[in-house]
């Protein structure tokens, strides 16, 4: 029952994992789930993992949700910035060009100094980033 699942995911986004496949492909159901818990994106149907608005909601709640996003969204600068602001480790899931983007890496390092580990090689030697990381 759709209404029952909607209520369940509003209480606990992980409840999406128990939903029938058609409900995992229902945008409204998945949106409610990721608003409660960004990790719920992992249970969404693949086409919804490419829905920018939905993924943006997920990474705002849990930056690690970027790992479940469709590859083109991992190259979306604004979306990745949101993810690393919430969880610096999300940099590990970003597309390579963004791992070489000074601003993106700086945001990640501000959130978690260990995020420097996933920066592109030249940025790992950037004095400003290294100082922010420690």
Short mmCIF file of N, CA and C in Angstrom, two decimals:
data_model
loop_
_atom_site.label_atom_id
_atom_site.label_comp_id
_atom_site.label_asym_id
_atom_site.label_seq_id
_atom_site.Cartn_x
_atom_site.Cartn_y
_atom_site.Cartn_z
N UNK A 1 0.85 -1.19 0.00
CA UNK A 1 0.00 0.00 0.00
C UNK A 1 0.89 1.24 0.00
N UNK A 2 0.72 2.08 -1.01
CA UNK A 2 1.56 3.26 -1.20
C UNK A 2 1.52 4.21 -0.01
N UNK A 3 0.35 4.48 0.52
CA UNK A 3 0.23 5.41 1.64
C UNK A 3 0.95 4.89 2.88
N UNK A 4 0.88 3.60 3.09
CA UNK A 4 1.56 2.99 4.23
C UNK A 4 3.08 3.13 4.08
N UNK A 5 3.57 2.89 2.88
CA UNK A 5 5.00 3.01 2.62
C UNK A 5 5.44 4.47 2.75
N UNK A 6 4.64 5.39 2.26
CA UNK A 6 4.97 6.82 2.41
C UNK A 6 5.12 7.18 3.88
N UNK A 7 4.20 6.73 4.70
CA UNK A 7 4.27 7.02 6.12
C UNK A 7 5.49 6.35 6.75
N UNK A 8 5.79 5.15 6.34
CA UNK A 8 6.94 4.42 6.88
C UNK A 8 8.25 5.13 6.54
N UNK A 9 8.42 5.56 5.29
CA UNK A 9 9.69 6.20 4.90
C UNK A 9 9.81 7.60 5.50
N UNK A 10 8.71 8.22 5.83
CA UNK A 10 8.79 9.51 6.52
C UNK A 10 9.33 9.33 7.94
N UNK A 11 9.06 8.17 8.52
CA UNK A 11 9.55 7.86 9.86
C UNK A 11 10.99 7.33 9.82
N UNK A 12 11.28 6.53 8.80
CA UNK A 12 12.59 5.89 8.67
C UNK A 12 12.86 5.63 7.20
N UNK A 13 13.76 6.41 6.61
CA UNK A 13 14.06 6.28 5.19
C UNK A 13 14.49 4.89 4.78
N UNK A 14 15.12 4.15 5.70
CA UNK A 14 15.56 2.79 5.39
C UNK A 14 14.39 1.85 5.13
N UNK A 15 13.20 2.24 5.51
CA UNK A 15 12.03 1.41 5.24
C UNK A 15 11.84 1.21 3.74
N UNK A 16 12.43 2.09 2.94
CA UNK A 16 12.34 1.94 1.48
C UNK A 16 12.92 0.59 1.05
N UNK A 17 13.86 0.07 1.78
CA UNK A 17 14.48 -1.22 1.42
C UNK A 17 13.47 -2.35 1.39
N UNK A 18 12.38 -2.21 2.15
CA UNK A 18 11.36 -3.26 2.22
C UNK A 18 10.20 -3.03 1.26
N UNK A 19 10.20 -1.92 0.58
CA UNK A 19 9.11 -1.59 -0.33
C UNK A 19 9.18 -2.44 -1.60
N UNK A 20 8.05 -2.62 -2.21
CA UNK A 20 7.99 -3.33 -3.50
C UNK A 20 8.71 -2.49 -4.56
N UNK A 21 9.24 -3.16 -5.57
CA UNK A 21 10.00 -2.47 -6.61
C UNK A 21 9.27 -1.29 -7.25
N UNK A 22 7.98 -1.41 -7.54
CA UNK A 22 7.31 -0.23 -8.12
C UNK A 22 7.36 0.99 -7.21
N UNK A 23 7.37 0.80 -5.90
CA UNK A 23 7.44 1.93 -4.98
C UNK A 23 8.87 2.47 -4.87
N UNK A 24 9.85 1.63 -5.13
CA UNK A 24 11.24 2.10 -5.16
C UNK A 24 11.50 2.94 -6.41
N UNK A 25 10.57 2.86 -7.36
CA UNK A 25 10.65 3.66 -8.58
C UNK A 25 9.68 4.84 -8.54
N UNK A 26 8.97 5.00 -7.44
CA UNK A 26 8.00 6.08 -7.27
C UNK A 26 8.76 7.28 -6.71
N UNK A 27 8.83 8.34 -7.51
CA UNK A 27 9.65 9.50 -7.15
C UNK A 27 9.23 10.12 -5.81
N UNK A 28 7.95 10.24 -5.57
CA UNK A 28 7.49 10.85 -4.33
C UNK A 28 7.89 10.01 -3.11
N UNK A 29 7.75 8.71 -3.22
CA UNK A 29 8.12 7.81 -2.13
C UNK A 29 9.62 7.92 -1.84
N UNK A 30 10.42 7.88 -2.89
CA UNK A 30 11.87 7.94 -2.72
C UNK A 30 12.29 9.31 -2.19
N UNK A 31 11.67 10.36 -2.67
CA UNK A 31 11.99 11.70 -2.19
C UNK A 31 11.73 11.82 -0.68
N UNK A 32 10.62 11.29 -0.23
CA UNK A 32 10.32 11.31 1.20
C UNK A 32 11.36 10.49 1.98
N UNK A 33 11.76 9.37 1.41
CA UNK A 33 12.75 8.51 2.09
C UNK A 33 14.09 9.22 2.23
N UNK A 34 14.58 9.85 1.15
CA UNK A 34 15.90 10.50 1.22
C UNK A 34 15.85 11.78 2.05
N UNK A 35 14.70 12.39 2.15
CA UNK A 35 14.58 13.55 3.03
C UNK A 35 14.75 13.14 4.49
N UNK A 36 14.37 11.92 4.80
CA UNK A 36 14.51 11.42 6.16
C UNK A 36 15.91 10.83 6.37
N UNK A 37 16.45 10.18 5.34
CA UNK A 37 17.75 9.52 5.46
C UNK A 37 18.37 9.43 4.06
N UNK A 38 19.42 10.19 3.83
CA UNK A 38 20.05 10.23 2.51
C UNK A 38 20.50 8.88 2.00
N UNK A 39 20.86 8.00 2.91
CA UNK A 39 21.32 6.66 2.52
C UNK A 39 20.21 5.86 1.81
N UNK A 40 18.97 6.26 2.02
CA UNK A 40 17.85 5.56 1.37
C UNK A 40 17.98 5.58 -0.15
N UNK A 41 18.77 6.50 -0.68
CA UNK A 41 18.99 6.54 -2.13
C UNK A 41 19.51 5.20 -2.64
N UNK A 42 20.21 4.47 -1.80
CA UNK A 42 20.76 3.18 -2.22
C UNK A 42 19.68 2.19 -2.60
N UNK A 43 18.47 2.38 -2.09
CA UNK A 43 17.37 1.45 -2.35
C UNK A 43 16.49 1.89 -3.51
N UNK A 44 16.73 3.08 -4.03
CA UNK A 44 15.90 3.62 -5.11
C UNK A 44 16.18 2.89 -6.43
N UNK A 45 15.19 2.90 -7.29
CA UNK A 45 15.37 2.35 -8.64
C UNK A 45 16.43 3.18 -9.36
N UNK A 46 17.21 2.54 -10.22
CA UNK A 46 18.32 3.21 -10.90
C UNK A 46 17.94 4.51 -11.61
N UNK A 47 16.83 4.58 -12.31
CA UNK A 47 16.50 5.86 -12.96
C UNK A 47 16.40 7.04 -11.98
N UNK A 48 15.98 6.77 -10.76
CA UNK A 48 15.86 7.85 -9.78
C UNK A 48 17.23 8.27 -9.22
N UNK A 49 18.20 7.42 -9.34
CA UNK A 49 19.56 7.76 -8.91
C UNK A 49 20.20 8.76 -9.88
N UNK A 50 19.52 9.01 -10.98
CA UNK A 50 19.96 10.01 -11.96
C UNK A 50 19.12 11.28 -11.90
N UNK A 51 18.19 11.33 -10.95
CA UNK A 51 17.31 12.49 -10.76
C UNK A 51 18.05 13.51 -9.90
N UNK A 52 18.46 14.61 -10.51
CA UNK A 52 19.32 15.58 -9.82
C UNK A 52 18.69 16.12 -8.54
N UNK A 53 17.44 16.51 -8.59
CA UNK A 53 16.79 17.08 -7.41
C UNK A 53 16.74 16.06 -6.27
N UNK A 54 16.41 14.85 -6.61
CA UNK A 54 16.32 13.80 -5.61
C UNK A 54 17.69 13.51 -4.99
N UNK A 55 18.71 13.42 -5.81
CA UNK A 55 20.06 13.15 -5.31
C UNK A 55 20.55 14.33 -4.48
N UNK A 56 20.22 15.54 -4.88
CA UNK A 56 20.60 16.72 -4.10
C UNK A 56 19.99 16.66 -2.70
N UNK A 57 18.74 16.27 -2.61
CA UNK A 57 18.11 16.10 -1.29
C UNK A 57 18.85 15.05 -0.47
N UNK A 58 19.23 13.97 -1.11
CA UNK A 58 19.92 12.88 -0.41
C UNK A 58 21.27 13.32 0.12
N UNK A 59 22.07 14.01 -0.70
CA UNK A 59 23.42 14.40 -0.25
C UNK A 59 23.37 15.52 0.77
N UNK A 60 22.32 16.30 0.77
CA UNK A 60 22.19 17.32 1.82
C UNK A 60 21.95 16.67 3.18
N UNK A 61 21.33 15.53 3.16
CA UNK A 61 21.06 14.79 4.40
C UNK A 61 22.27 13.92 4.79
N UNK A 62 22.92 13.35 3.77
CA UNK A 62 24.05 12.46 4.00
C UNK A 62 24.96 12.52 2.78
N UNK A 63 26.09 13.20 2.90
CA UNK A 63 27.00 13.37 1.77
C UNK A 63 27.45 12.06 1.15
N UNK A 64 27.51 11.02 1.96
CA UNK A 64 27.92 9.70 1.47
C UNK A 64 26.95 9.16 0.42
N UNK A 65 25.73 9.69 0.39
CA UNK A 65 24.74 9.25 -0.60
C UNK A 65 25.23 9.49 -2.02
N UNK A 66 26.23 10.36 -2.19
CA UNK A 66 26.80 10.58 -3.52
C UNK A 66 27.28 9.26 -4.13
N UNK A 67 27.66 8.34 -3.29
CA UNK A 67 28.16 7.05 -3.80
C UNK A 67 27.09 6.29 -4.58
N UNK A 68 25.83 6.57 -4.32
CA UNK A 68 24.73 5.86 -4.99
C UNK A 68 24.20 6.61 -6.21
N UNK A 69 24.67 7.82 -6.42
CA UNK A 69 24.19 8.63 -7.54
C UNK A 69 24.70 8.09 -8.87
N UNK A 70 23.95 8.36 -9.92
CA UNK A 70 24.39 8.00 -11.26
C UNK A 70 25.69 8.76 -11.58
N UNK A 71 26.56 8.15 -12.36
CA UNK A 71 27.87 8.73 -12.66
C UNK A 71 27.82 10.19 -13.16
N UNK A 72 26.91 10.54 -14.05
CA UNK A 72 26.90 11.95 -14.49
C UNK A 72 26.70 12.94 -13.34
N UNK A 73 25.98 12.55 -12.31
CA UNK A 73 25.76 13.46 -11.18
C UNK A 73 26.99 13.56 -10.29
N UNK A 74 27.85 12.58 -10.35
CA UNK A 74 29.10 12.63 -9.58
C UNK A 74 30.06 13.66 -10.19
N UNK A 75 29.72 14.14 -11.38
CA UNK A 75 30.50 15.18 -12.05
C UNK A 75 29.80 16.54 -11.98
N UNK A 76 28.68 16.61 -11.29
CA UNK A 76 27.92 17.85 -11.13
C UNK A 76 28.54 18.64 -9.98
N UNK A 77 29.17 19.74 -10.30
CA UNK A 77 29.96 20.50 -9.32
C UNK A 77 29.11 20.95 -8.13
N UNK A 78 27.95 21.53 -8.40
CA UNK A 78 27.10 22.02 -7.32
C UNK A 78 26.67 20.88 -6.39
N UNK A 79 26.30 19.78 -6.99
CA UNK A 79 25.85 18.63 -6.21
C UNK A 79 26.99 18.08 -5.36
N UNK A 80 28.18 17.96 -5.94
CA UNK A 80 29.33 17.45 -5.20
C UNK A 80 29.72 18.42 -4.08
N UNK A 81 29.63 19.71 -4.33
CA UNK A 81 29.92 20.68 -3.27
C UNK A 81 28.98 20.47 -2.08
N UNK A 82 27.71 20.26 -2.36
CA UNK A 82 26.74 20.00 -1.27
C UNK A 82 27.13 18.73 -0.51
N UNK A 83 27.53 17.72 -1.24
CA UNK A 83 27.89 16.44 -0.61
C UNK A 83 29.11 16.60 0.29
N UNK A 84 30.15 17.25 -0.20
CA UNK A 84 31.38 17.36 0.60
C UNK A 84 31.21 18.34 1.76
N UNK A 85 30.29 19.27 1.64
CA UNK A 85 30.02 20.16 2.78
C UNK A 85 29.36 19.38 3.92
N UNK A 86 28.62 18.36 3.56
CA UNK A 86 27.94 17.55 4.57
C UNK A 86 28.88 16.47 5.09
N UNK A 87 29.71 15.91 4.21
CA UNK A 87 30.62 14.83 4.58
C UNK A 87 31.84 14.90 3.65
N UNK A 88 32.96 15.34 4.18
CA UNK A 88 34.17 15.50 3.36
C UNK A 88 34.59 14.24 2.64
N UNK A 89 34.29 13.09 3.24
CA UNK A 89 34.65 11.82 2.60
C UNK A 89 33.90 11.59 1.28
N UNK A 90 32.85 12.33 1.04
CA UNK A 90 32.11 12.20 -0.22
C UNK A 90 33.00 12.53 -1.41
N UNK A 91 34.10 13.25 -1.17
CA UNK A 91 35.03 13.56 -2.26
C UNK A 91 35.51 12.27 -2.94
N UNK A 92 35.56 11.20 -2.20
CA UNK A 92 36.04 9.93 -2.78
C UNK A 92 35.12 9.42 -3.88
N UNK A 93 33.87 9.87 -3.90
CA UNK A 93 32.91 9.41 -4.90
C UNK A 93 32.75 10.40 -6.07
N UNK A 94 33.38 11.55 -5.97
CA UNK A 94 33.27 12.57 -7.01
C UNK A 94 34.03 12.16 -8.26
N UNK A 95 33.61 12.69 -9.39
CA UNK A 95 34.33 12.46 -10.65
C UNK A 95 35.72 13.06 -10.54
N UNK A 96 36.67 12.47 -11.23
CA UNK A 96 38.07 12.89 -11.15
C UNK A 96 38.30 14.39 -11.37
N UNK A 97 37.64 15.01 -12.36
CA UNK A 97 37.89 16.45 -12.54
C UNK A 97 37.54 17.28 -11.29
N UNK A 98 36.58 16.84 -10.51
CA UNK A 98 36.21 17.58 -9.30
C UNK A 98 37.18 17.31 -8.16
N UNK A 99 37.86 16.19 -8.22
CA UNK A 99 38.90 15.92 -7.23
C UNK A 99 40.12 16.80 -7.47
N UNK A 100 40.16 17.44 -8.63
CA UNK A 100 41.23 18.38 -8.98
C UNK A 100 40.76 19.83 -8.89
N UNK A 101 39.54 20.04 -8.44
CA UNK A 101 38.96 21.37 -8.31
C UNK A 101 39.30 21.91 -6.91
N UNK A 102 40.07 22.97 -6.86
CA UNK A 102 40.57 23.50 -5.58
C UNK A 102 39.43 23.82 -4.61
N UNK A 103 38.39 24.48 -5.08
CA UNK A 103 37.28 24.85 -4.20
C UNK A 103 36.56 23.62 -3.64
N UNK A 104 36.33 22.64 -4.48
CA UNK A 104 35.64 21.42 -4.03
C UNK A 104 36.48 20.71 -2.97
N UNK A 105 37.76 20.58 -3.23
CA UNK A 105 38.65 19.91 -2.28
C UNK A 105 38.75 20.71 -0.99
N UNK A 106 38.82 22.02 -1.09
CA UNK A 106 38.88 22.86 0.10
C UNK A 106 37.64 22.67 0.98
N UNK A 107 36.47 22.65 0.36
CA UNK A 107 35.23 22.42 1.11
C UNK A 107 35.26 21.06 1.81
N UNK A 108 35.75 20.06 1.09
CA UNK A 108 35.83 18.72 1.67
C UNK A 108 36.78 18.69 2.85
N UNK A 109 37.92 19.33 2.70
CA UNK A 109 38.94 19.34 3.75
C UNK A 109 38.46 20.14 4.96
N UNK A 110 37.71 21.22 4.72
CA UNK A 110 37.15 21.98 5.84
C UNK A 110 36.23 21.09 6.67
N UNK A 111 35.49 20.24 5.98
CA UNK A 111 34.55 19.38 6.69
C UNK A 111 35.28 18.22 7.38
N UNK A 112 36.31 17.71 6.69
CA UNK A 112 37.07 16.59 7.26
C UNK A 112 38.47 16.60 6.65
N UNK A 113 39.46 16.89 7.45
CA UNK A 113 40.84 16.99 6.96
C UNK A 113 41.32 15.76 6.24
N UNK A 114 40.81 14.61 6.61
CA UNK A 114 41.23 13.37 5.95
C UNK A 114 40.79 13.28 4.49
N UNK A 115 39.88 14.16 4.08
CA UNK A 115 39.40 14.14 2.69
C UNK A 115 40.52 14.46 1.70
N UNK A 116 41.58 15.06 2.18
CA UNK A 116 42.71 15.37 1.29
C UNK A 116 43.24 14.10 0.61
N UNK A 117 43.02 12.98 1.23
CA UNK A 117 43.44 11.69 0.68
C UNK A 117 42.88 11.46 -0.73
N UNK A 118 41.69 11.98 -1.02
CA UNK A 118 41.04 11.73 -2.31
C UNK A 118 41.24 12.85 -3.32
N UNK A 119 41.98 13.88 -2.94
CA UNK A 119 42.25 14.97 -3.87
C UNK A 119 43.19 14.49 -4.97
N UNK A 120 43.12 15.16 -6.10
CA UNK A 120 44.05 14.87 -7.20
C UNK A 120 45.47 15.15 -6.73
N UNK A 121 46.42 14.41 -7.26
CA UNK A 121 47.82 14.50 -6.85
C UNK A 121 48.38 15.89 -6.60
N UNK A 122 48.29 16.79 -7.57
CA UNK A 122 48.88 18.13 -7.36
C UNK A 122 48.26 18.88 -6.16
N UNK A 123 47.00 18.65 -5.89
CA UNK A 123 46.36 19.36 -4.78
C UNK A 123 46.81 18.82 -3.42
N UNK A 124 47.29 17.60 -3.40
CA UNK A 124 47.77 17.03 -2.14
C UNK A 124 49.00 17.77 -1.63
N UNK A 125 49.67 18.50 -2.53
CA UNK A 125 50.86 19.27 -2.16
C UNK A 125 50.55 20.76 -2.03
N UNK A 126 49.30 21.14 -2.20
CA UNK A 126 48.89 22.55 -2.11
C UNK A 126 48.97 22.99 -0.64
N UNK A 127 49.78 24.01 -0.38
CA UNK A 127 50.03 24.45 1.00
C UNK A 127 48.74 24.82 1.73
N UNK A 128 47.86 25.57 1.08
CA UNK A 128 46.62 25.99 1.72
C UNK A 128 45.78 24.76 2.13
N UNK A 129 45.66 23.81 1.24
CA UNK A 129 44.87 22.61 1.53
C UNK A 129 45.51 21.78 2.64
N UNK A 130 46.81 21.63 2.59
CA UNK A 130 47.49 20.85 3.61
C UNK A 130 47.32 21.51 4.98
N UNK A 131 47.43 22.83 5.03
CA UNK A 131 47.25 23.53 6.32
C UNK A 131 45.83 23.39 6.83
N UNK A 132 44.85 23.41 5.93
CA UNK A 132 43.46 23.23 6.36
C UNK A 132 43.20 21.81 6.83
N UNK A 133 43.93 20.86 6.27
CA UNK A 133 43.70 19.46 6.60
C UNK A 133 44.21 19.10 7.99
N UNK A 134 45.21 19.84 8.47
CA UNK A 134 45.79 19.48 9.78
C UNK A 134 45.20 20.26 10.93
#
